Coordinates of C-alpha atoms in Angstrom, one line a residue:
Chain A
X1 CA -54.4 -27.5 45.2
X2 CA -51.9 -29.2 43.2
X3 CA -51.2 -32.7 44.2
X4 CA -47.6 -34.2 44.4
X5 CA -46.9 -35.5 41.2
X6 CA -45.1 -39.3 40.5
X7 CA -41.1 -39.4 39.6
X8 CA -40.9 -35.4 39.7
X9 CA -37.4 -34.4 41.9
X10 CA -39.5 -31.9 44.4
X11 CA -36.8 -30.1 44.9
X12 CA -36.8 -27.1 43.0
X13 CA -33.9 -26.2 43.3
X14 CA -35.3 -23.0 44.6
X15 CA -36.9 -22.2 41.2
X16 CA -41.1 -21.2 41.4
X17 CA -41.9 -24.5 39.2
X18 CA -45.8 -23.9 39.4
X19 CA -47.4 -20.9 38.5
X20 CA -50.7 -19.8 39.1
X21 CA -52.3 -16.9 37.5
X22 CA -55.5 -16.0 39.4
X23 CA -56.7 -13.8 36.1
X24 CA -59.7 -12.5 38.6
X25 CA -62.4 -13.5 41.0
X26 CA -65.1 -13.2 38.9
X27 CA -67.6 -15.9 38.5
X28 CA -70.9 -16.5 37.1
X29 CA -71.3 -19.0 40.1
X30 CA -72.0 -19.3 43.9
X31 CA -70.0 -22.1 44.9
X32 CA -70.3 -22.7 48.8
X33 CA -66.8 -24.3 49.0
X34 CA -64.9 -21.6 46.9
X35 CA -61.3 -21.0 47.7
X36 CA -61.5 -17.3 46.9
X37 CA -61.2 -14.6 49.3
X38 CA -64.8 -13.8 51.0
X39 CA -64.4 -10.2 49.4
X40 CA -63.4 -11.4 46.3
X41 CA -65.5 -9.0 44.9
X42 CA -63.3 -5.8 45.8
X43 CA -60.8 -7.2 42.8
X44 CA -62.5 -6.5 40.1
X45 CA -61.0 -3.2 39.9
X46 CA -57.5 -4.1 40.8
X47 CA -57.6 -6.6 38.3
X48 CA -53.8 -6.2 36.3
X49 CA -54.0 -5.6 32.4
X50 CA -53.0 -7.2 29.6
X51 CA -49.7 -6.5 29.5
X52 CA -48.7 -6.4 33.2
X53 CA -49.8 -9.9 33.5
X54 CA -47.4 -10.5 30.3
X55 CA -44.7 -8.7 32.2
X56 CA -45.3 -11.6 35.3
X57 CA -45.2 -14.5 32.5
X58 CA -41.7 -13.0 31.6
X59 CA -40.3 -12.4 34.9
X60 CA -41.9 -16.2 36.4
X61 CA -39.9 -17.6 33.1
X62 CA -36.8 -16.1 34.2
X63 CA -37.1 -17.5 37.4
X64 CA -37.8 -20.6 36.3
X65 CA -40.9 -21.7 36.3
X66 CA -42.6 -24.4 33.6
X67 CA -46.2 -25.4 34.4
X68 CA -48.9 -22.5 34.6
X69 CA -52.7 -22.7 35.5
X70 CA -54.8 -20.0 34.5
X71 CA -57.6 -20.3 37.3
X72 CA -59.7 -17.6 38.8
X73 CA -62.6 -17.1 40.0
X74 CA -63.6 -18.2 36.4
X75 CA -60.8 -17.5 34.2
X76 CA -62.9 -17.2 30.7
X77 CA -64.5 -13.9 31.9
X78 CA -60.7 -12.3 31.0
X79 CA -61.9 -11.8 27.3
X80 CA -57.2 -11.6 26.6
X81 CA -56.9 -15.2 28.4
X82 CA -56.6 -16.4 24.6
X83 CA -54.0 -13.7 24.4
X84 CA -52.0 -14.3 27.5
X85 CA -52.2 -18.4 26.8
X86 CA -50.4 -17.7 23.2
X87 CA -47.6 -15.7 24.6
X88 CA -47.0 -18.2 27.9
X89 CA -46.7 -20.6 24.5
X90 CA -44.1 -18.8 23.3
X91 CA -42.3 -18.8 26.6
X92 CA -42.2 -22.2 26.9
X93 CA -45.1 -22.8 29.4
X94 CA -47.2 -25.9 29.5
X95 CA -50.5 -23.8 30.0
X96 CA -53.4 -25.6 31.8
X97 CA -57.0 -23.9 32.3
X98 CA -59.0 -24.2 35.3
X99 CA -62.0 -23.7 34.3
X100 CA -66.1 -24.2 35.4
X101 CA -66.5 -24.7 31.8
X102 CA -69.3 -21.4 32.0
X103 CA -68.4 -19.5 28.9
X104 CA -66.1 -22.2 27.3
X105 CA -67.7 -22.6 23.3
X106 CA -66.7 -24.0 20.3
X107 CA -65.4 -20.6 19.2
X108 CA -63.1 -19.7 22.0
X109 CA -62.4 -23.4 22.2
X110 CA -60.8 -23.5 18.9
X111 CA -59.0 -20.0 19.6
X112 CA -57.4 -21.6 23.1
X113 CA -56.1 -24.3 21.1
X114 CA -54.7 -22.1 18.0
X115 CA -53.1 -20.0 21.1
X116 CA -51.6 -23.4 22.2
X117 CA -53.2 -24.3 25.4
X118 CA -52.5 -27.7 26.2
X119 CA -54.5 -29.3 28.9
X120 CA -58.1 -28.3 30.4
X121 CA -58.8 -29.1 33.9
X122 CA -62.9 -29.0 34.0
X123 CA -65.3 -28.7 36.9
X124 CA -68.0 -31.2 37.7
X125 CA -70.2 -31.5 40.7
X126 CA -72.7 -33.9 40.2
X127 CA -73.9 -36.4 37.1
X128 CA -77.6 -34.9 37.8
X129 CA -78.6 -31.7 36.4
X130 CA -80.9 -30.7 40.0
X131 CA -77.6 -31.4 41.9
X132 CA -75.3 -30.0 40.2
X133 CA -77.3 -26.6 39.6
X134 CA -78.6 -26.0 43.4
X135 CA -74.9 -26.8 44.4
X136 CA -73.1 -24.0 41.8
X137 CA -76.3 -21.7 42.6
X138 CA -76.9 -21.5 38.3
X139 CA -78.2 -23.8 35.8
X140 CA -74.6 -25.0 34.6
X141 CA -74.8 -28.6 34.6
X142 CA -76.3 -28.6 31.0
X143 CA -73.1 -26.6 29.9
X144 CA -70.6 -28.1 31.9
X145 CA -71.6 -31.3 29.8
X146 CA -71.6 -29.7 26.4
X147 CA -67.9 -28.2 27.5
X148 CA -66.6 -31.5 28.5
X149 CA -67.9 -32.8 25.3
X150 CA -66.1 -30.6 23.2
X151 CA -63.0 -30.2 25.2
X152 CA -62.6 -33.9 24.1
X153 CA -64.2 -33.5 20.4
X154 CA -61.0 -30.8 20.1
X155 CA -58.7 -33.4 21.6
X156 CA -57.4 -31.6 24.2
X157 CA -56.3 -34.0 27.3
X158 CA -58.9 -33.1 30.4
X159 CA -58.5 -33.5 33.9
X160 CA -62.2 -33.7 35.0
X161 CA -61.8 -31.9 38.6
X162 CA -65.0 -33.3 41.1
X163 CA -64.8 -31.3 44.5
X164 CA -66.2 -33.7 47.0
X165 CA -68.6 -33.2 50.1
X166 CA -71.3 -35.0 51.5
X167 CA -73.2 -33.8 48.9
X168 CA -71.7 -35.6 46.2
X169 CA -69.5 -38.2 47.7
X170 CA -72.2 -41.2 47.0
X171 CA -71.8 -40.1 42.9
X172 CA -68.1 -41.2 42.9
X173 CA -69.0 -44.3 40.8
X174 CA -71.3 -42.5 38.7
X175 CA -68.8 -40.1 37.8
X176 CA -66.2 -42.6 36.8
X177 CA -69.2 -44.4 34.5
X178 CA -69.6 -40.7 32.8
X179 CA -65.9 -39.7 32.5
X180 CA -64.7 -43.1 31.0
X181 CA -67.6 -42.7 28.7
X182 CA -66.2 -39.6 26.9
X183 CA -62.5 -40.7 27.0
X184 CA -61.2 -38.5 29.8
X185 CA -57.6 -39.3 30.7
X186 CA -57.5 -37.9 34.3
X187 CA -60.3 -37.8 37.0
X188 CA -59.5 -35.9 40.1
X189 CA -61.4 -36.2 43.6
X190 CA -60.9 -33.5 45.2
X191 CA -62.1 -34.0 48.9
X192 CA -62.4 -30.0 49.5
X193 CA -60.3 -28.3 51.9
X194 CA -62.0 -25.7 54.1
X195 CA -60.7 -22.3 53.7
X196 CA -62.0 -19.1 53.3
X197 CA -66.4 -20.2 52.0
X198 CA -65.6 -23.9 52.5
X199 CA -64.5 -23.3 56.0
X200 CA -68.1 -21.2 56.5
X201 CA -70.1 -23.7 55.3
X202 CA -68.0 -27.1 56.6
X203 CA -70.4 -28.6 59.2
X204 CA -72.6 -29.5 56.1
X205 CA -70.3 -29.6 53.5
X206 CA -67.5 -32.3 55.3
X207 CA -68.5 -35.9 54.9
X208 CA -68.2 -38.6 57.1
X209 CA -64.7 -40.8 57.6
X210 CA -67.5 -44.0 56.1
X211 CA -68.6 -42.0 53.4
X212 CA -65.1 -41.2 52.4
X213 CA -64.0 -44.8 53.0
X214 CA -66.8 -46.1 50.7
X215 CA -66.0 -43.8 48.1
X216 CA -62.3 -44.8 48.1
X217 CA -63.7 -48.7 47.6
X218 CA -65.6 -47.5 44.8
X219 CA -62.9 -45.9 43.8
X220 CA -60.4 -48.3 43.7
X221 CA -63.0 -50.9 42.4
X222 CA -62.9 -48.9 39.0
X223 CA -59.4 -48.5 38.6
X224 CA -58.8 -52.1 39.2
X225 CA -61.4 -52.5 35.8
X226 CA -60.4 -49.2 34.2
X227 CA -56.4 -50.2 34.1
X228 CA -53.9 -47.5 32.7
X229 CA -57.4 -45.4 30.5
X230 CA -57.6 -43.2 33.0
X231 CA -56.2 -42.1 36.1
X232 CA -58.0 -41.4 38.7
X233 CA -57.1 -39.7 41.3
X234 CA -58.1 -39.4 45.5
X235 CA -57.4 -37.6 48.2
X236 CA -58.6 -38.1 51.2
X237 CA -59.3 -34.8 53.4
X238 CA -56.5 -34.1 55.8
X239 CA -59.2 -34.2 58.5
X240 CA -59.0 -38.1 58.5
X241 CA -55.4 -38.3 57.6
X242 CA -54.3 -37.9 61.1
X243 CA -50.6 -36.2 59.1
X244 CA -50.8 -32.5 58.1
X245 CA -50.8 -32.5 54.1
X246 CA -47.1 -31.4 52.4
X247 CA -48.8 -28.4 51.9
X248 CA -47.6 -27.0 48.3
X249 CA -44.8 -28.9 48.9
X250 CA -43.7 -26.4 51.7
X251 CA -43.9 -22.8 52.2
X252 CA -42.1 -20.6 49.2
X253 CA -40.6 -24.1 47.7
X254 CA -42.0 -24.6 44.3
X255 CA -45.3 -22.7 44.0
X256 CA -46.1 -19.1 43.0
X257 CA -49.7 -17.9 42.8
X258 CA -49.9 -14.0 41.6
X259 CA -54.0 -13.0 42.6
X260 CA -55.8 -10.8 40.5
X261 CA -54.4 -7.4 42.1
X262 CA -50.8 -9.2 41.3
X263 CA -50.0 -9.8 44.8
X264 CA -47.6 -12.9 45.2
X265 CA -48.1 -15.7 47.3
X266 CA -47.1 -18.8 48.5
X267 CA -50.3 -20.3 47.7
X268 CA -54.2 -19.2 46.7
X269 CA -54.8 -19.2 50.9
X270 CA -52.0 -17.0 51.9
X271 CA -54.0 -13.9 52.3
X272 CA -56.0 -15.2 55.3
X273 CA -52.7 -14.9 57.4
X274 CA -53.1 -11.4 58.8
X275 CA -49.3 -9.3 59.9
X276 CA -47.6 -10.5 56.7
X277 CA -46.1 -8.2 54.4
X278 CA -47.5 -9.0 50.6
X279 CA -46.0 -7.2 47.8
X280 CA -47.2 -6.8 44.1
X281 CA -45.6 -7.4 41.1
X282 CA -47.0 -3.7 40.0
X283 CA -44.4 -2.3 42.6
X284 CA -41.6 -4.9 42.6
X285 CA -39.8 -7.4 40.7
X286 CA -40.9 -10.6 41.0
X287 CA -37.4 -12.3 41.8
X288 CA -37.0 -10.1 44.5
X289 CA -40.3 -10.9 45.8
X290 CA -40.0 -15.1 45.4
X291 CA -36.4 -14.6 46.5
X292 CA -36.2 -11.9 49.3
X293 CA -39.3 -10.8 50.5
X294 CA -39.9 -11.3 54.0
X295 CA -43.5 -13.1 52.8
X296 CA -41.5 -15.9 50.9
X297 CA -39.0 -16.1 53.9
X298 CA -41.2 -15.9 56.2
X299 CA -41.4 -20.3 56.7
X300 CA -39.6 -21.6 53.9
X301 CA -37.5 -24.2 54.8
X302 CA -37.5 -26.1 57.9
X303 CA -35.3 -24.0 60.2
X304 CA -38.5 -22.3 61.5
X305 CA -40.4 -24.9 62.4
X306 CA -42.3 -25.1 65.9
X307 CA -42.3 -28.1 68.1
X308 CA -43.0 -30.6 67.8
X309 CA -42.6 -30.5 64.2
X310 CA -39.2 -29.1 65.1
X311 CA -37.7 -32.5 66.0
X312 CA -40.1 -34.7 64.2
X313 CA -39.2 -37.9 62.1
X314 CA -41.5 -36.8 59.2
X315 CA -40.7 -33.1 58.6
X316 CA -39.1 -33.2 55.5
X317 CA -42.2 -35.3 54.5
X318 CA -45.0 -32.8 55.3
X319 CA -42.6 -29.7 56.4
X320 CA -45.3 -28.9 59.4
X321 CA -48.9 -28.6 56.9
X322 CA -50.4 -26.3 55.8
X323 CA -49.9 -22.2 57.1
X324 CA -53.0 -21.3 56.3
X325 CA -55.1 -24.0 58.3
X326 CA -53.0 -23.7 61.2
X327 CA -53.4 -19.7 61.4
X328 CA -57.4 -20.6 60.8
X329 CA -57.7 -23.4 63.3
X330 CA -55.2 -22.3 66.3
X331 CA -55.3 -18.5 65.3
X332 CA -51.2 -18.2 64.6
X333 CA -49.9 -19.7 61.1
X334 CA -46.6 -20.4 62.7
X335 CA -48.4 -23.0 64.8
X336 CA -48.0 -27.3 63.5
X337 CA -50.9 -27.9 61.2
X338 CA -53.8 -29.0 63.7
X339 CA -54.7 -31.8 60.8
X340 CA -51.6 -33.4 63.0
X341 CA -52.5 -36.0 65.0
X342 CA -49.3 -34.6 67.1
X343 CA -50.4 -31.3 67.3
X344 CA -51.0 -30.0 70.6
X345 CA -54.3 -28.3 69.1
X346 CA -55.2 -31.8 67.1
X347 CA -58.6 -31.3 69.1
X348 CA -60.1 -28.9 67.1
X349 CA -59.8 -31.1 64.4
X350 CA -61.0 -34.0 66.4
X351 CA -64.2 -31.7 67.4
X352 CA -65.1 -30.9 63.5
X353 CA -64.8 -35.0 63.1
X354 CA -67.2 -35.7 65.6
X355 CA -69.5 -33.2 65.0
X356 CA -70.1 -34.2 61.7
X357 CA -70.5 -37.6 62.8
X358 CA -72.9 -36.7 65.6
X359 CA -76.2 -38.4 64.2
X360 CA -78.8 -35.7 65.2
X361 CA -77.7 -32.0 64.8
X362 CA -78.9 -28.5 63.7
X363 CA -78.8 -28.2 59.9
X364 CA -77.9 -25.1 58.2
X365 CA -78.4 -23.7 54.5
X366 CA -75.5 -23.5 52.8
X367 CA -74.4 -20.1 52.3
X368 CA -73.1 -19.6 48.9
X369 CA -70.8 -17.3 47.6
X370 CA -72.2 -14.2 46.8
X371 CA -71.3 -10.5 46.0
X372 CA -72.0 -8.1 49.2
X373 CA -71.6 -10.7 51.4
X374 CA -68.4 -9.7 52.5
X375 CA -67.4 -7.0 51.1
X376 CA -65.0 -4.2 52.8
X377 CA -64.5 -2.0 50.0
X378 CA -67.0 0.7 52.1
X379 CA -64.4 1.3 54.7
X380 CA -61.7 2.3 52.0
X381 CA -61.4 6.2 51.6
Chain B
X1 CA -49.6 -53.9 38.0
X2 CA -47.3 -56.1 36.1
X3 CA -44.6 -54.6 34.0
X4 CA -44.5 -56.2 30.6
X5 CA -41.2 -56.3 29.2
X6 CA -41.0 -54.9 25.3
X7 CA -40.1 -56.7 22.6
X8 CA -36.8 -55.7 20.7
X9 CA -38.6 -54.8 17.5
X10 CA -41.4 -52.6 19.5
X11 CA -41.1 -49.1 18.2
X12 CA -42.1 -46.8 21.6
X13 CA -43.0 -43.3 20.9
X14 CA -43.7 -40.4 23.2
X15 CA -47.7 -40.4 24.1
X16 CA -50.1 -37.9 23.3
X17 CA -50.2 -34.9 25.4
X18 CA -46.5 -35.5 26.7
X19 CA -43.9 -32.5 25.8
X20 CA -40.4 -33.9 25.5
X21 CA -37.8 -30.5 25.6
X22 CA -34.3 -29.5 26.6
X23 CA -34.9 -27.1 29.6
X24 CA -31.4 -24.6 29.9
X25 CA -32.8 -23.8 33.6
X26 CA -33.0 -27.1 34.5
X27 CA -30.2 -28.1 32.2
X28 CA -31.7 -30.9 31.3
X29 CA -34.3 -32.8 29.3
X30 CA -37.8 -32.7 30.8
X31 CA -41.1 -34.1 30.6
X32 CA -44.6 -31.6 30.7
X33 CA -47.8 -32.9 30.8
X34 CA -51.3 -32.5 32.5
X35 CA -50.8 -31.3 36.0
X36 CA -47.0 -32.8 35.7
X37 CA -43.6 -32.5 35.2
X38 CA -40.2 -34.7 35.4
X39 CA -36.9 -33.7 35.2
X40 CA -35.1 -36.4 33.3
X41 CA -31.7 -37.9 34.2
X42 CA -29.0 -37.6 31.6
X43 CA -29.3 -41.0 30.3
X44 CA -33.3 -41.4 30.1
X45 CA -33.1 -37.6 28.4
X46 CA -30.9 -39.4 25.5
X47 CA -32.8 -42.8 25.1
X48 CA -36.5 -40.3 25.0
X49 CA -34.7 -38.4 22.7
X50 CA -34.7 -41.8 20.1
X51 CA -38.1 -42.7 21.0
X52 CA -39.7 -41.2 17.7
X53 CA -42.1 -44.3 16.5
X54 CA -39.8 -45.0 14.3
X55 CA -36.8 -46.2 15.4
X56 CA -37.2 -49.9 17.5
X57 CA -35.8 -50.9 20.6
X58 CA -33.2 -52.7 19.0
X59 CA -32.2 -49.4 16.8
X60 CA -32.1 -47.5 19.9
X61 CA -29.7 -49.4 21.4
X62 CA -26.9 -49.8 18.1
X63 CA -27.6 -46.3 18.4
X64 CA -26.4 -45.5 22.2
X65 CA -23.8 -47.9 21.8
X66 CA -22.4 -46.3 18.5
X67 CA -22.9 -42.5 20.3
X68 CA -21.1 -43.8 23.8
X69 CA -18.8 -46.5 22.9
X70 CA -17.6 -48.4 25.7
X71 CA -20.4 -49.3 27.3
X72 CA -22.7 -51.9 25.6
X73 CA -24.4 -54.5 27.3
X74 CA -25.0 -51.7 30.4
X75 CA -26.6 -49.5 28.0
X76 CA -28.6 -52.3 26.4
X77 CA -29.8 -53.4 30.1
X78 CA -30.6 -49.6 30.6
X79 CA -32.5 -48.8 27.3
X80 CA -34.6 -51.7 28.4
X81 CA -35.2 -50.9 31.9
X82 CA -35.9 -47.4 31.3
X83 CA -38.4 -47.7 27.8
X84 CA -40.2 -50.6 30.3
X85 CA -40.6 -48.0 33.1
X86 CA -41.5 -45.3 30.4
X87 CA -44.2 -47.3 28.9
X88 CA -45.7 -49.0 32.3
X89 CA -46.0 -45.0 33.6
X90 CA -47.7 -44.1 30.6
X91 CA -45.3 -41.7 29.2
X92 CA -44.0 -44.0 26.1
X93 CA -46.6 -45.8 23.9
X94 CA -45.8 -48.5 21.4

C-alpha cells in the first residue's frame, strides 16, 4: 500500500493522483500473505485487452492522475506491459513496476526502459535462498537476485520492497547489508497487512510487538550509518500502532486501483466489502465512476463518519482507517477501524496481539496461495 | 540531520531519477519520482526551473532578481532557503 509521501499537498484536489493498474492476478508464486482476491484465479478470463487498458490510461490522465504502478498478481506475465508502459510515457505518467522480479531478463529489461519505465519496485523475502523459496512456494530467490542485479546494472532507481512477518523480521539487518551493497536507493519494510491470504494465515505470519521493536533498532542503527544513500523505509503494523492507518489517504481521495476485469476501486481490498455497487470501466466512463458512483461516494470525506471517529480530535489525520479491515474485523466497513485503540471493537485487535504473544500455542502450516483453493467460478452459469 | 548551507558558487542540479515538469492540471510545476510526488509552489517551481548544473547559486539569484524586479534581498534569502531544503531532501544535488 502506498505510504504517505514527505512535502506532497495530500489534497488532491479531488483529482485520482495514484493509479494502480492490477494488469492480472496471475503469478508464478504462492505467497501466503498476498493481497489478491482468494479467487483470484476466476480473472484470468476477464482480464481487459490491450487497448481497453489504453483507453483507462487516457481517461485516468484526464482526470488527473500522475503516478501509476503496474502491479498484479505478477505484472510481467502481460506479454503488452512494455506496450502499455510506452504509451502511459507518452501521457505523461511516471510509470513504476511492481514486480517479483520472476520473468524480468535482460531482454525485456532493456525494452521496459526503451518504453520509458522509470522506477522498479522489486520483491525480496529473505537474504537466504531456503527461506526465501519455501516462503514464495518456487525457487525464486536465485532470480530475484539476478533481477535486482540488473535492474541496477540498467540504472533504473529501485525500491527493494521486503514484506515483513515473523518469518523474516530477524533478516532486517541483513537486508540493509545486501541492498546498500548493490546501490539501491529505497528499501521499504513493509510490515504486512492482513487481508484477503494474509488475514488466513496471520496467527503465524504476525510477529511479535519485540520483534518489531528490535527490528526498528536495527533499523534505525543503519540509517544513522547509511546517511542520505538510501532511504529506508518502516512501517510498523497498525496492530501495534494503537491509531487506525490514513488508509490511502481516505476513502475515494487520491487513489484509483482498476483490477484486472477493470473494475474501479478505492483501493486493491475494496472487493472484500460485500453490498457495494462496483462498476467497470468496460461499461462506464471512468470520471463518472471516480466522481459519481455510489462506490466512490460511498465514505469519501468525513461527513460519514461513525462515532467516535465522528467527533474525534484526529480525523482529518487518519479519516477513521481502513474500510476494508473494519468490514473484516467487526463485519460492517462503515464501522471505526478496530486497529483504534478508541474503537469500541479495539478487542479483536487486542485478542490477535495476545495470541501471537501467547508463548505455547497450536502451530499451523501456512497455507499458500494456490489455484482451486478458492475458486467460485463453478457456481457461475 | 544538519542542514549545510551551500556555497554561492555551488552549482545544484536536479538528481537522478527526479522529473521536473509544468503539470496544466495542477497548474503548476511538480516533482515525480519513485513512489513520490510534490506539487511545487510558484516560487520553488521558478528557482528548480534554473537549477540546470550550470548555472550557480549566485547566477540564480541575478537571474530572479533581473526576471522579478523589486524584490531582491527577499528573493536572495528565498533562493537560499529553498536550494538548502532541495538539496538536504535529496531532490537537488551539487
Amino acid at each position: 500500500m502506498p505510504k504517505e509521501t514527505g512535502g506532497l499537498s495530500l489534497d488532491g484536489q479531488g483529482k485520482p493522483l495514484w493509479l494502480s493498474l492490477e494488469l492480472t492476478y496471475r503469478c508464478p508464486l504462492k505467497c501466503s500473505w498476498c493481497n489478491n482476491p482468494l479467487d483470484f484465479e476466476d480473472y484470468a478470463a476477464k482480464e481487459l485487452s490491450t487497448e481497453e487498458w489504453k483507453k483507462v490510461l487516457r481517461e485516468s490522465r484526464e482526470l488527473g492522475a500522475l503516478q501509476l504502478g503496474f502491479t498484479g498478481g505478477e505484472p510481467l506475465q502481460r506479454p503488452d506491459l512494455e506496450e502499455l508502459v510506452a504509451y502511459a510515457d507518452s501521457l505523461g505518467f511516471y510509470t513504476n513496476l511492481i514486480t517479483s522480479g520472476i520473468g524480468l531478463g535482460e531482454e525485456r529489461l532493456i525494452a521496459l526502459k526503451n518504453a520509458g519505465l522509470k522506477q522498479i519496485q522489486l520483491s525480496l523475502q529473505a537474504t537466504r535462498a531456503d527461506v526465501t523459496d519455501a516462503l514464495v512456494g518456487a525457487r525464486a530467490h536465485a532470480r530475484k537476485l539476478e533481477a535486482g542485479r540488473l535492474i541496477k546494472a540498467h540504472g533504473f532507481p529501485m525500491v527493494l520492497n521486503m514484506p515483513v512477518f515473523r518469518q523474516n523480521i530477524g533478516m532486517t539487518g541483513e537486508m540493509i547489508e545486501w541492498a546498500a551493497g548493490l546501490g539501491i536507493e529505497y528499501l521499504e519494510f513493509a510490515n504486512i497487512q492482513y487481508y484477503n491470504w494474509a488475514l488466513m494465515n496471520r496467527d503465524e505470519l504476525m510477529p511479535t510487538l519485540e520483534q518489531v521493536r528490535d527490528a526498528e533498532k536495527v533499523v534505525q542503527q543503519w540509517r544513522d550509518r547509511l546517511g542520505k544513500k538510501m532511504t529506508i523505509y518502516f512501517v510498523i503494523p497498525d496492530y501495534y500502532e494503537g491509531r487506525p492507518k490514513a488508509c490511502m489517504n481516505g476513502w475515494g481521495a487520491i487513489h484509483l486501483t482498476i483490477a484486472p476485469d477493470g473494475v474501479a476501486m478505492p483501493c486493491q481490498e475494496a472487493r472484500v466489502i460485500p453490498g457495494l455497487e462496483f462498476e467497470s470501466v468496460r461499461d462506464r466512463p471512468l470520471a463518472w465512476i471516480w466522481h459519481e458512483s455510489p462506490l466512490f461516494r460511498k465514505y469519501r470525506g468525513l461527513d460519514w463518519l461513525p462515532e467516535p471517529c465522528g467527533s474525534c480530535a484526529e480525523k482529518e489525520k487518519d479519516f477513521g482507517g481502513c474500510r476494508c479491515q473494519a468490514f473484516l474485523l467487526t463485519g460492517d466497513a462503515g464501522n471505526t477501524d478496530p486497529a483504534c485503540s478508541r474503537s469500541p471493537r479495539h478487542q479483536v485487535v487486542q485478542d490477535a496481539v495476545d495470541a501471537v504473544a501467547r508463548p505455547l500455542r497450536f502451530r499451523k502450516p501456512l497455507v499458500r496461495r494456490a489455484a482451486g483453493a478458492m475458486s467460485t467460478a463453478f457456481l457461475e452459469t | 540531520m544538519e542542514t549545510i548551507a551551500l556555497s554561492a558558487d555551488a552549482r545544484p542540479r536536479l538528481s537522478p531519477h527526479f522529473m521536473f515538469r509544468w503539470e496544466a492540471s495542477q497548474d503548476a510545476y511538480i516533482l515525480l519520482y519513485p513512489e513520490g510526488l510534490i506539487k511545487l509552489n510558484l516560487s520553488a517551481g521558478e528557482i528548480l526551473k534554473r537549477c540546470d548544473g550550470e548555472r550557480t547559486v549566485a547566477a540564480i539569484v541575478a537571474d530572479l532578481q533581473a526576471a522579478f524586479p523589486g524584490h531582491g534581498e527577499e528573493i536572495a534569502a528565498s533562493v537560499r532557503a529553498f536550494v538548502d531544503l532541495a538539496c538536504d531532501k535529496g531532490w537537488l544535488r551539487t
